[in-house]
Coordinates of C-alpha atoms and ligand atoms in Angstrom, one line a residue:
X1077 CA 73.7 84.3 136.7
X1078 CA 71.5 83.0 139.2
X1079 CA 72.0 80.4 141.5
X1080 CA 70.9 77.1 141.3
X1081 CA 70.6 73.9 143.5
X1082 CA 71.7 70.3 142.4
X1083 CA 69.3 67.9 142.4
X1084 CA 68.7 66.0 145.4
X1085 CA 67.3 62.5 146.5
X1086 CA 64.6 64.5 147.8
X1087 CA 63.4 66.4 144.4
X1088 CA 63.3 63.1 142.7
X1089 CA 61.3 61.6 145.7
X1090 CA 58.9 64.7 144.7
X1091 CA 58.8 64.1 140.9
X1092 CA 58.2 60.3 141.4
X1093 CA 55.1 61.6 143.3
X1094 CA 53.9 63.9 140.4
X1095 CA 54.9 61.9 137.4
X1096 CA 55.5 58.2 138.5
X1097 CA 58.6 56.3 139.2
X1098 CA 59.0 55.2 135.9
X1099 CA 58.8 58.8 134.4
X1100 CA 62.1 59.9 136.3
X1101 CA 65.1 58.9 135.0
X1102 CA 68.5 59.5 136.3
X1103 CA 70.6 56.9 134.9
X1104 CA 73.7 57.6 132.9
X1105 CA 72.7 56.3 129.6
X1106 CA 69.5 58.7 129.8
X1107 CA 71.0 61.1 130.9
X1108 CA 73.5 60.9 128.2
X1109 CA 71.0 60.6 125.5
X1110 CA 69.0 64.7 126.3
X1111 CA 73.0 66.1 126.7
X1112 CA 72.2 67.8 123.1
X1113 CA 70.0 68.1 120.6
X1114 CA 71.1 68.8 117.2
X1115 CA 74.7 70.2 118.3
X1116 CA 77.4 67.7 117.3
X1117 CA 79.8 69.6 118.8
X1118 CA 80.7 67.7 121.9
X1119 CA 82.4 70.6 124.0
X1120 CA 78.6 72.7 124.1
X1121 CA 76.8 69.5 125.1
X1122 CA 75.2 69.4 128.4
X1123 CA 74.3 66.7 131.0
X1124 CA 71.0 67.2 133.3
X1125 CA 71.0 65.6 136.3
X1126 CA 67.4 64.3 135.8
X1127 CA 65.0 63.6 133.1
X1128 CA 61.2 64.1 133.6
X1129 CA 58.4 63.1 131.1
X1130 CA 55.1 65.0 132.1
X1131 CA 52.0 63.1 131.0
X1132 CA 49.0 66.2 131.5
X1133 CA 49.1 69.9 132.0
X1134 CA 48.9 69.3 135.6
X1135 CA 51.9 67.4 135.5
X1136 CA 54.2 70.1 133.7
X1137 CA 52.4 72.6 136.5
X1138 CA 53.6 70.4 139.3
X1139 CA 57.4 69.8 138.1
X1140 CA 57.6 73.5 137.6
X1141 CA 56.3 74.4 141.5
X1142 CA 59.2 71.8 142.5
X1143 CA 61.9 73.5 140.5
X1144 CA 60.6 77.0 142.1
X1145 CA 61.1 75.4 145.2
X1146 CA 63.8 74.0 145.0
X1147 CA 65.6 76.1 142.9
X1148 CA 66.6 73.7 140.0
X1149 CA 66.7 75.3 136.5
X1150 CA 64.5 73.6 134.1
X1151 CA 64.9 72.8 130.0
X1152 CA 61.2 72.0 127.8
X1153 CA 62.2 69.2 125.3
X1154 CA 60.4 68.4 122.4
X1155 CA 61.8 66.3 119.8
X1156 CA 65.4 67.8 120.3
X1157 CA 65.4 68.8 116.6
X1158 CA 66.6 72.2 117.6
X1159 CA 70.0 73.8 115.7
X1160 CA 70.7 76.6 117.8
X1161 CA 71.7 74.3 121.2
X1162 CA 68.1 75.4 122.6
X1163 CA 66.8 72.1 124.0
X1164 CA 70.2 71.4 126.0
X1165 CA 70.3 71.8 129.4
X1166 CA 73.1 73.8 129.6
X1167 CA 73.1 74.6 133.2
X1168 CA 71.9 71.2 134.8
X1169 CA 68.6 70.5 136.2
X1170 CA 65.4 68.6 134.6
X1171 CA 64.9 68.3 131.1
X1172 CA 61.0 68.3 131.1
X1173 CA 60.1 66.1 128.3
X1174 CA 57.0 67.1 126.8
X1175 CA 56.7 63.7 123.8
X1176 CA 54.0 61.8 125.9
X1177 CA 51.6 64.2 125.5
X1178 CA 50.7 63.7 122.4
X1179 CA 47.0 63.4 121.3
X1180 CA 45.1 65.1 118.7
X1181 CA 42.3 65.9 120.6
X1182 CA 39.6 67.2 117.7
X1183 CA 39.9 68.5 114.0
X1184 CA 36.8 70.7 113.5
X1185 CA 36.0 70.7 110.1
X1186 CA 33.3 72.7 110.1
X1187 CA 34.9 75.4 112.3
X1188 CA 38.4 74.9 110.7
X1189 CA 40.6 74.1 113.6
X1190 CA 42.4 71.7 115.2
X1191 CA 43.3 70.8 119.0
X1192 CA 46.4 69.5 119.6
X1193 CA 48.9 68.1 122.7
X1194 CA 51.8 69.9 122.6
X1195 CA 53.9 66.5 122.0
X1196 CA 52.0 65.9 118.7
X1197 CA 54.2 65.6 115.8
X1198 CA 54.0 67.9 113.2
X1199 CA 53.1 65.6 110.3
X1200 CA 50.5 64.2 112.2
X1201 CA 48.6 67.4 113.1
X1202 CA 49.7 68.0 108.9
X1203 CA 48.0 64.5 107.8
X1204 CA 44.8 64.5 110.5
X1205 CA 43.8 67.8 108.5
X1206 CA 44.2 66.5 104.8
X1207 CA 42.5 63.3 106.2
X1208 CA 39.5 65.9 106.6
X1209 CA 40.3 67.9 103.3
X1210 CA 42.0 70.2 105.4
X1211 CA 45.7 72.2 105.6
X1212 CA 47.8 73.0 108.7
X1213 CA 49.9 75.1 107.2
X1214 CA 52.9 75.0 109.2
X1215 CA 55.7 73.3 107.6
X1216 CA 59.0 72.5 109.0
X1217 CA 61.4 70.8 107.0
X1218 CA 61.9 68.6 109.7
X1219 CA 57.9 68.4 110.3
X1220 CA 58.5 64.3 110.4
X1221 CA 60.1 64.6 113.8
X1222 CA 59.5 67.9 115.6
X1223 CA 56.9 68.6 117.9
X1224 CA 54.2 70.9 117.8
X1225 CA 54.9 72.3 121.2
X1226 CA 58.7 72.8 120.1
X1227 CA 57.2 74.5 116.5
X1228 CA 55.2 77.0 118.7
X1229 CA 58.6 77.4 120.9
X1230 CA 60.6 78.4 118.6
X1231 CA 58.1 80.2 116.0
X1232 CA 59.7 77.8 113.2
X1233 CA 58.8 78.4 109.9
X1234 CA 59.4 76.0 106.8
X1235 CA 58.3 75.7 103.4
X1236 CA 55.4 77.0 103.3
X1237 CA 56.0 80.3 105.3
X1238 CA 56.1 82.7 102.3
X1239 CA 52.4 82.4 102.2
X1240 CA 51.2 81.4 105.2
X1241 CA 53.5 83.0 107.9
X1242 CA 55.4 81.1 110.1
X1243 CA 53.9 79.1 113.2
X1244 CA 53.0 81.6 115.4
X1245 CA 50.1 82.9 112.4
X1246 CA 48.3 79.0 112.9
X1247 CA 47.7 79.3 116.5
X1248 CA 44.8 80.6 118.0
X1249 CA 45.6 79.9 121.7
X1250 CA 48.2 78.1 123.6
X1251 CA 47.9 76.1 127.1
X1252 CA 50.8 77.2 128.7
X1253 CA 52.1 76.8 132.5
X1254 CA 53.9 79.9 133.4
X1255 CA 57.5 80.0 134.7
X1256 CA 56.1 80.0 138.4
X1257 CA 53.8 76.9 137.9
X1258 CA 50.3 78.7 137.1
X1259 CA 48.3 76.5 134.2
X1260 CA 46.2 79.1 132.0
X1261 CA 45.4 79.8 128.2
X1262 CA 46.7 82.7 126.2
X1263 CA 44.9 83.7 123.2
X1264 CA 41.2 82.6 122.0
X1265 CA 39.8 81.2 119.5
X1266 CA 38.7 84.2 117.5
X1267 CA 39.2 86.1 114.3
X1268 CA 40.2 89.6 115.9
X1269 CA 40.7 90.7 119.4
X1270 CA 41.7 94.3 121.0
X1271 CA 41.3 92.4 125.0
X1272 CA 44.2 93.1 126.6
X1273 CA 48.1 92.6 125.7
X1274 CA 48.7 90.0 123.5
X1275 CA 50.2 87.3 125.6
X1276 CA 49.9 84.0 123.2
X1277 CA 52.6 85.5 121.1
X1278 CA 54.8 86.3 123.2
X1279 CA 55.1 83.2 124.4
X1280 CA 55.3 81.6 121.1
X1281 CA 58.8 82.2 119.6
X1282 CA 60.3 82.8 123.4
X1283 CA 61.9 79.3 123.1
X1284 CA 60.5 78.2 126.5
X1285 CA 61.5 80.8 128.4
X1286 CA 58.8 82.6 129.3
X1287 CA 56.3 79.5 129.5
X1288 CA 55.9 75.8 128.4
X1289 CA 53.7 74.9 125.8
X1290 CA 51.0 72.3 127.0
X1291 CA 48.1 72.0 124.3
X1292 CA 47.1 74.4 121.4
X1293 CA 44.2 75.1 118.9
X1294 CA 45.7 75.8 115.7
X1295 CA 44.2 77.1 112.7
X1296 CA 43.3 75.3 109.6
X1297 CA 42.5 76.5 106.1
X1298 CA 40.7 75.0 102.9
X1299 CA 43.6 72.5 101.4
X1300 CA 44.2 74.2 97.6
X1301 CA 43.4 70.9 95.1
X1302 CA 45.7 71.9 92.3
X1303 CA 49.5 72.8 92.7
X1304 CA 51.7 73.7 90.7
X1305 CA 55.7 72.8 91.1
X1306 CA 58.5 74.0 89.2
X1307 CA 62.3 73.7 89.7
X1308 CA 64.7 76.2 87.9
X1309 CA 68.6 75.7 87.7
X1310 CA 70.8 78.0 87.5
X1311 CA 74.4 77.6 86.6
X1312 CA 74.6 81.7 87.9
X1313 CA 74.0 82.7 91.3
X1314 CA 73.5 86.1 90.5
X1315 CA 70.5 84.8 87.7
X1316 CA 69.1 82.6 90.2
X1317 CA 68.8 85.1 92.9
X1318 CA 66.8 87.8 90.7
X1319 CA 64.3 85.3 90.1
X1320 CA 63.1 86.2 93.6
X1321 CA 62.2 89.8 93.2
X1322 CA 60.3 88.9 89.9
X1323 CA 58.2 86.0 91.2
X1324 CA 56.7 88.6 93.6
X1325 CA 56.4 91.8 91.5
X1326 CA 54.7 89.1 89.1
X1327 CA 52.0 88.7 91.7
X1328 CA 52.5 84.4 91.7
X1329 CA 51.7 84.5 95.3
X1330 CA 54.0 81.4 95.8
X1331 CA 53.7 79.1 98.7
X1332 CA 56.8 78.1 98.4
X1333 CA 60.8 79.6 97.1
X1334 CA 63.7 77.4 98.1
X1335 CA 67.1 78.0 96.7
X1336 CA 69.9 75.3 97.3
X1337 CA 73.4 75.8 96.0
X1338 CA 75.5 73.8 94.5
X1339 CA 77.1 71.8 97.4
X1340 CA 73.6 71.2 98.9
X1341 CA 72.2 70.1 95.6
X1342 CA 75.3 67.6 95.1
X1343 CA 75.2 66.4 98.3
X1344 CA 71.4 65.7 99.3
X1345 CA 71.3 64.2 95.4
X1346 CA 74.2 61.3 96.6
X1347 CA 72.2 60.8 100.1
X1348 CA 69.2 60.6 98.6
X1349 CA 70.4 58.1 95.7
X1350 CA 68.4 60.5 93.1
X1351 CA 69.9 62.1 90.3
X1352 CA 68.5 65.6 89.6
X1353 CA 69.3 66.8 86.1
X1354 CA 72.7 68.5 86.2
X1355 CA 73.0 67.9 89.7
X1356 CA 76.8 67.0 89.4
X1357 CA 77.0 70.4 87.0
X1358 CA 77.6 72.8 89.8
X1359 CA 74.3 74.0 89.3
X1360 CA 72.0 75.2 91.7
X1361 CA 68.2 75.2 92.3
X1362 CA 65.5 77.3 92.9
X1363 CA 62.1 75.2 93.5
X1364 CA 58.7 77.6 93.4
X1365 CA 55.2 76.1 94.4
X1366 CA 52.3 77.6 93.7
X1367 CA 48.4 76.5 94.8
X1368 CA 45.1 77.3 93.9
X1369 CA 41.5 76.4 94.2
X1370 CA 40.9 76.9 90.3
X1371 CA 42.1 74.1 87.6
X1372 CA 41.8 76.7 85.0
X1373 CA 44.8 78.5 86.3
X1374 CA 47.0 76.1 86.8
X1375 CA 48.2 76.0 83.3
X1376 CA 48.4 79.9 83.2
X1377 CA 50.4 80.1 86.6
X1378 CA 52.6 77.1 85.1
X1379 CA 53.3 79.0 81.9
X1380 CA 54.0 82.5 83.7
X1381 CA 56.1 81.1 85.9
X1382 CA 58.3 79.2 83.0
X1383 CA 58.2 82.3 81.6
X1384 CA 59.8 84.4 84.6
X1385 CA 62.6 81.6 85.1
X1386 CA 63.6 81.4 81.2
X1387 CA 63.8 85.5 81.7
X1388 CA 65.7 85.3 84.8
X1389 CA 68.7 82.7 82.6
X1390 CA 67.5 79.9 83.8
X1391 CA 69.2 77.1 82.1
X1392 CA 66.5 74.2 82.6
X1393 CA 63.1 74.1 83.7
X1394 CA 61.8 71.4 85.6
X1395 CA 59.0 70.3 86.9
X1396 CA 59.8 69.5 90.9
X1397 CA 57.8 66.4 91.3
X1398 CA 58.3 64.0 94.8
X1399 CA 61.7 63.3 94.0
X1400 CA 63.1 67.5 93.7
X1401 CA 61.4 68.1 97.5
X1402 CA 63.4 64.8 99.1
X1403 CA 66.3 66.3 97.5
X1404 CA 65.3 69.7 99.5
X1405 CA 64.3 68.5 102.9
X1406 CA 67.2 65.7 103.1
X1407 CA 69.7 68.8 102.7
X1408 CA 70.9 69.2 106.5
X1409 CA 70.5 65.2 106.9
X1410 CA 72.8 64.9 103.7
X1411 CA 76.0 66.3 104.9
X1412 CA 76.0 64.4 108.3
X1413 CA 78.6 62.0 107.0
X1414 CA 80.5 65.1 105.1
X1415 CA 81.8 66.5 108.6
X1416 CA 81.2 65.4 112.3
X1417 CA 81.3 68.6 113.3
X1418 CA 79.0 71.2 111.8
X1419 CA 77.1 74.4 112.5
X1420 CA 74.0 75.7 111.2
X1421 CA 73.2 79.0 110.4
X1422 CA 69.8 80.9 110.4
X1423 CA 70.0 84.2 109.2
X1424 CA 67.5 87.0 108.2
X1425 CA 67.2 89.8 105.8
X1426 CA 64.6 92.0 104.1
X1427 CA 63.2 90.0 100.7
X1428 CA 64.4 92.1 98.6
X1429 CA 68.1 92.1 100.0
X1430 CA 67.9 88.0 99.9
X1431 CA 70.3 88.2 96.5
X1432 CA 72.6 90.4 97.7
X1433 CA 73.5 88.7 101.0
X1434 CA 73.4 84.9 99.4
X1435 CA 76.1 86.2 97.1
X1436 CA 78.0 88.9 99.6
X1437 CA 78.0 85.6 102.2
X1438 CA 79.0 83.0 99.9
X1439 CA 81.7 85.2 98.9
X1440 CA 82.9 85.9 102.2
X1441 CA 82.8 82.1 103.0
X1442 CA 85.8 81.6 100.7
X1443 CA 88.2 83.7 102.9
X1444 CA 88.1 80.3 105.7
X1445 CA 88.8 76.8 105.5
X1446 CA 85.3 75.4 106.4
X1447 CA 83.3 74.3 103.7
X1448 CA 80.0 76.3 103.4
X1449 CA 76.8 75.3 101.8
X1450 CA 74.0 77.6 101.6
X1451 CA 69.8 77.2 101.3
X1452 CA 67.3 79.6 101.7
X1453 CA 63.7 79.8 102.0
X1454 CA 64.2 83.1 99.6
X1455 CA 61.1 83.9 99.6
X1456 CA 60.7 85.2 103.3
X1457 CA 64.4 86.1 103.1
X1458 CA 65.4 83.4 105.2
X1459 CA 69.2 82.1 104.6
X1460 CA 70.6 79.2 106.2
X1461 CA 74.6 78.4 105.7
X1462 CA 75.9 74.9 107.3
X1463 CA 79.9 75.1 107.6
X1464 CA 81.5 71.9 107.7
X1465 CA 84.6 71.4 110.0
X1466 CA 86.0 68.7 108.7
X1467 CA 90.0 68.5 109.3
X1468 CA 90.3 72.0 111.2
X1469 CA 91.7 72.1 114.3
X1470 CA 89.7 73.1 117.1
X1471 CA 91.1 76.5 117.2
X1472 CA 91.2 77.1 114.0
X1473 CA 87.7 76.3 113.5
X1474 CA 86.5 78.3 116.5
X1475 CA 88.6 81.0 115.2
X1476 CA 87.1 81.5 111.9
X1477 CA 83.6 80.6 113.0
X1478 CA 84.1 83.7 115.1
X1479 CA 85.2 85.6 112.3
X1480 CA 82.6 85.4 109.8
X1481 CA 80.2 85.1 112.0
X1482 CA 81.2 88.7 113.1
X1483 CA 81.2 89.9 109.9
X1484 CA 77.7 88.4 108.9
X1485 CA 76.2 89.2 111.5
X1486 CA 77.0 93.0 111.4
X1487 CA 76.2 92.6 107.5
X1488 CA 72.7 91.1 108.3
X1489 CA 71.8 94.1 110.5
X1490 CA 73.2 96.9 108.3
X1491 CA 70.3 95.6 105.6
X1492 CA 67.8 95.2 108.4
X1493 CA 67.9 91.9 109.2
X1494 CA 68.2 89.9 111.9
X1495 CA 70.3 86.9 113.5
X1496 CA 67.8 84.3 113.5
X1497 CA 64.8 83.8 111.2
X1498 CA 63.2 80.5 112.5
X1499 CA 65.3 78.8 114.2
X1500 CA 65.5 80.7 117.8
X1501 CA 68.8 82.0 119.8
X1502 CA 68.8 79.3 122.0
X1503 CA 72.2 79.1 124.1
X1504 CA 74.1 78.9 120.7
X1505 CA 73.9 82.4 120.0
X1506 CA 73.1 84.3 122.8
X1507 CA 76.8 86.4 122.9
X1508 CA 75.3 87.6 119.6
X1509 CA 71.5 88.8 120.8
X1510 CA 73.3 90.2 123.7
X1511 CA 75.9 92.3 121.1
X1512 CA 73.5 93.5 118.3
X1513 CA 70.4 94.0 120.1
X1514 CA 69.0 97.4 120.5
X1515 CA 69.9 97.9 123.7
X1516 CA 66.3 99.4 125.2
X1517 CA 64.7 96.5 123.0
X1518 CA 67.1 93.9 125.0
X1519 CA 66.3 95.6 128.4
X1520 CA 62.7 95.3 128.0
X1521 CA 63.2 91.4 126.9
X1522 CA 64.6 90.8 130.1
X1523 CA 62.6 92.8 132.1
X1524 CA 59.6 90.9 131.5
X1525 CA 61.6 87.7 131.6
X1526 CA 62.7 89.1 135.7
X1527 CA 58.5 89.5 135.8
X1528 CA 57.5 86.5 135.1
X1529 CA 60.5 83.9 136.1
X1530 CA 62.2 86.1 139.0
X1531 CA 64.0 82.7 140.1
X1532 CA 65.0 81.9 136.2
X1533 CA 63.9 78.4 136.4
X1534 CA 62.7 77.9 132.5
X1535 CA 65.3 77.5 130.2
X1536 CA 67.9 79.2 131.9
X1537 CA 70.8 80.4 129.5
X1538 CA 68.9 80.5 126.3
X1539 CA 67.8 83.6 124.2
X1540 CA 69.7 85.8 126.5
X1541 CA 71.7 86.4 129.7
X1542 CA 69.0 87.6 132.2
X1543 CA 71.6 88.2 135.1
Ligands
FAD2442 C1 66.7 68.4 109.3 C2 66.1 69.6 110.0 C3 65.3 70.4 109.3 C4 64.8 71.6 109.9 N1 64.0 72.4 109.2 C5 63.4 73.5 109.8 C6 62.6 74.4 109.1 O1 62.3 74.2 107.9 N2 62.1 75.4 109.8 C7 62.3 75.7 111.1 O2 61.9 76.6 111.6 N3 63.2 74.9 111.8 C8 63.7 73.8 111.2 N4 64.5 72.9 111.9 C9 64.8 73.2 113.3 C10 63.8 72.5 114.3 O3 63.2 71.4 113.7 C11 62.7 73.5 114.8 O4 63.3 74.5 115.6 C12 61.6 72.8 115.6 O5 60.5 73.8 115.8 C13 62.0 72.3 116.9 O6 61.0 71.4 117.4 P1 61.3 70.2 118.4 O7 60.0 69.5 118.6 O8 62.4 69.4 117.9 O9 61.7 71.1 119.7 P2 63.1 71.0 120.6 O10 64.3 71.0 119.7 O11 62.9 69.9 121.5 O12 63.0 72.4 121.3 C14 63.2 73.6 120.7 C15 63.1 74.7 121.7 O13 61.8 74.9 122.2 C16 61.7 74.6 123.6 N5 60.5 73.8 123.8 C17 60.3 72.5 123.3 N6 59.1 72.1 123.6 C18 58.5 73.1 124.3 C19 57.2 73.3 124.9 N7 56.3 72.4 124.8 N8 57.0 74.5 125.6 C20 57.9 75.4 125.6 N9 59.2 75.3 125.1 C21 59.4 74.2 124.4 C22 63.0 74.0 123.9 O14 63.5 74.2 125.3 C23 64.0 74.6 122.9 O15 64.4 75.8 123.3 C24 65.1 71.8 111.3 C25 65.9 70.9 112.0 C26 66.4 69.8 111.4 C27 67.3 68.9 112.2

């Protein structure tokens, strides 16, 4: 691990200088408040010893020479909506908050693209392009709070991802200041390019390790006018899960397929206050959207998909109006007051091997004493399991977290998958990268990260162990 230095009166003399006095903040309760993100678990928080909001490009460019020279590690924040610990500082240093810069500089309609601070919100890039009949189509279930700069970080994906790709297909080019300091702009706006390698995406998805995200030009596409929304219950996982498969061989081109189980469903109903039919039935749901440009297939898409779902054993039908998708995004919110303690998982398989690890996972789930509840975003084959601690002990927890965790993991890579699917390593599960990754594959990730940090200022202890 390299070596770093603490912060000194002197530093925060420099930073004053860069961002202003009033952007550099060391007291307690601040300091307190960026120790996590997400995490709940009080033993992987971390304090920084300073927090710096950048206001420009220049700015970020600045703090980043400082923490070169004076060898201070360095953590981007966004909106500290991260679930895999990325956006604590885990070993010290500046948090480098990025919120303040957050204009939307220009939707082009007529060119179909949008420029954006990297401290925009998400829903507001999302509602400046329907204002001009007009779709950003990255969605994160969490797009109310997170950042666009932390979206581009992390690659994150959503609901909207099994047609549209995750975030790293809506950017054209990022503004990003390098590891060293260096301001420049990877990527272009254009519809094809063979110029060179293809820097822009590897920096998006690198978590802020191998640059920070400064402004962006995203793409935007025609909004669809007619959409078509359908929730099917199951009182069978197996059913449920084979509905996936179908929808696509069908040729639906859904924009959406999100399953939640049982203990999701119950729980997000009760926090919501709406009652789902069958919600308290041990049911669970799958919820397919489908758009298009044409009113005249709306009622042929609706009927095919009813169709499909009655096939599959669906037991109900439903139409998932306003009141279905709260239910679905308030899902992580919902069990908040289940458990203080809880860990999110973000797992990956092939689509077509989506059924078998829901059910193989849930299964394995009973062996512990957590609680587990599972969502997926099936149609990309994109899982996500939140274990609840509730009255474990410590040990025990740890213990058994350990323990599936092992098993799942090896699981997930015997069908091809992978350990994350939108939600980045970040410090949480770097042990994990470091054990299943291909080792050449891991030895040129860290080779370029030498290259282009060879101090490892940015985001030190995230994604992987560089020294
Ligand atoms: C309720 C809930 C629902 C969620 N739903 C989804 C979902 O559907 N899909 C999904 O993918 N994720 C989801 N997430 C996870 C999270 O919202 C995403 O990872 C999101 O992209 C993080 O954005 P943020 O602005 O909060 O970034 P932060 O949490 O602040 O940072 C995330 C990472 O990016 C780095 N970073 C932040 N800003 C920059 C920057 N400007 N330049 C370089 N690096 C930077 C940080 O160091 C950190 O490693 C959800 C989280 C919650 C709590």
């Amino acid at each position: 691990m390299a070596k770093y230095n603490p912060v000194t009166p002197e530093l925060l003399e420099e930073l004053k200088k860069v961002v202003g006095a009033a952007n550099v903040k060391t007291d307690a309760e601040t300091l307190d408040r960026f120790k996590t993100d997400e995490e709940t678990d009080p033993r992987l928080m971390h304090l920084p010893e300073v927090v710096v909001w950048a206001n420009s490009t220049e700015e970020v460019a600045a703090v980043m020479k400082l923490a070169n020279r004076f060898v201070v590690p360095v953590t981007p924040r966004s909106a500290g909506t991260s679930v895999s610990d990325g956006a604590i500082p885990v070993l010290g240093g500046i948090v480098l908050n990025m919120e303040k810069m957050n204009k939307i500089i220009e939707i082009n309609e007529d060119a179909m693209y949008a420029v954006a601070e990297a401290g925009s919100r998400t829903i507001d890039i999302q509602m400046a392009a329907k204002a001009k009949g007009l779709l950003y189509a990255g969605d994160p279930c969490s797009a109310e709070s997170c950042l666009i700069g932390g979206n581009i970080a992390t690659n994150a994906g959503g609901n909207k991802a099994v047609r549209y790709g995750t975030t790293r297909n809506q950017v054209f080019s990022v503004e990003v200041v390098t590891p060293t300091g260096e301001i420049t702009t990877l990527g272009s706006r254009l519809k094809k390019c063979s110029t060179g390698y293809c820097l822009e995406q590897l920096v998006m998805g690198s978590e802020g390790t191998l640059g920070i995200i400064c402004k962006a030009t995203l793409k935007l596409l025609p909004l669809p006018p007619y959409k078509v929304d359908v929730a099917a219950v199951y009182d069978d996982l197996d059913k449920a899960v084979t509905l996936v498969p179908n929808l696509v061989k069908a040729g639906l081109e859904p924009t959406s397929v999100e399953f939640m189980d049982s203990n999701f469903l119950k729980s997000s109903c009760e926090y919501s206050e709406i009652k789902l039919p069958h919600c308290d039935e041990g049911v669970c749901y799958l919820i397919v959207s489908m758009e298009t440009f044409n009113e005249d297939e709306v009622d042929a898409k609706m009927e095919k998909l009813a169709e499909i779902c009655e096939e599959s054993g669906a037991i109900d039908v439903l139409e998932a109006d306003d009141r279905v998708w709260t239910v679905r995004r308030n899902c992580l919110e919902s069990t908040r007051s289940l458990s203080k303690i809880a860990q999110s998982d973000d797992l990956v398989v092939p689509v077509d091997q989506i059924a078998n690890c829901i059910k193989r996972l849930t299964e394995e789930a009973k062996k512990y004493d957590f609680t587990m509840f599972c969502l997926a975003h099936a149609g990309d084959g994109n899982l996500h399991f939140q274990h609840m601690k509730g009255d474990m002990s410590d040990e025990a927890w740890e213990e058994q977290q350990h323990a599936f965790h092992e098993t799942a993991y090896s699981y997930v890579y015997s069908l091809g998958g992978r350990i994350s699917g939108e939600h980045g390593i970040g410090a949480k599960k770097v042990y994990a990268m470091e054990k299943y990754t291909d080792p050449v594959e891991l030895a040129m990730m860290k080779a370029i990260k030498k290259a282009l940090d060879p101090l490892d200022i940015l985001n030190p202890g995230k994604v992987m162990n560089v020294y």
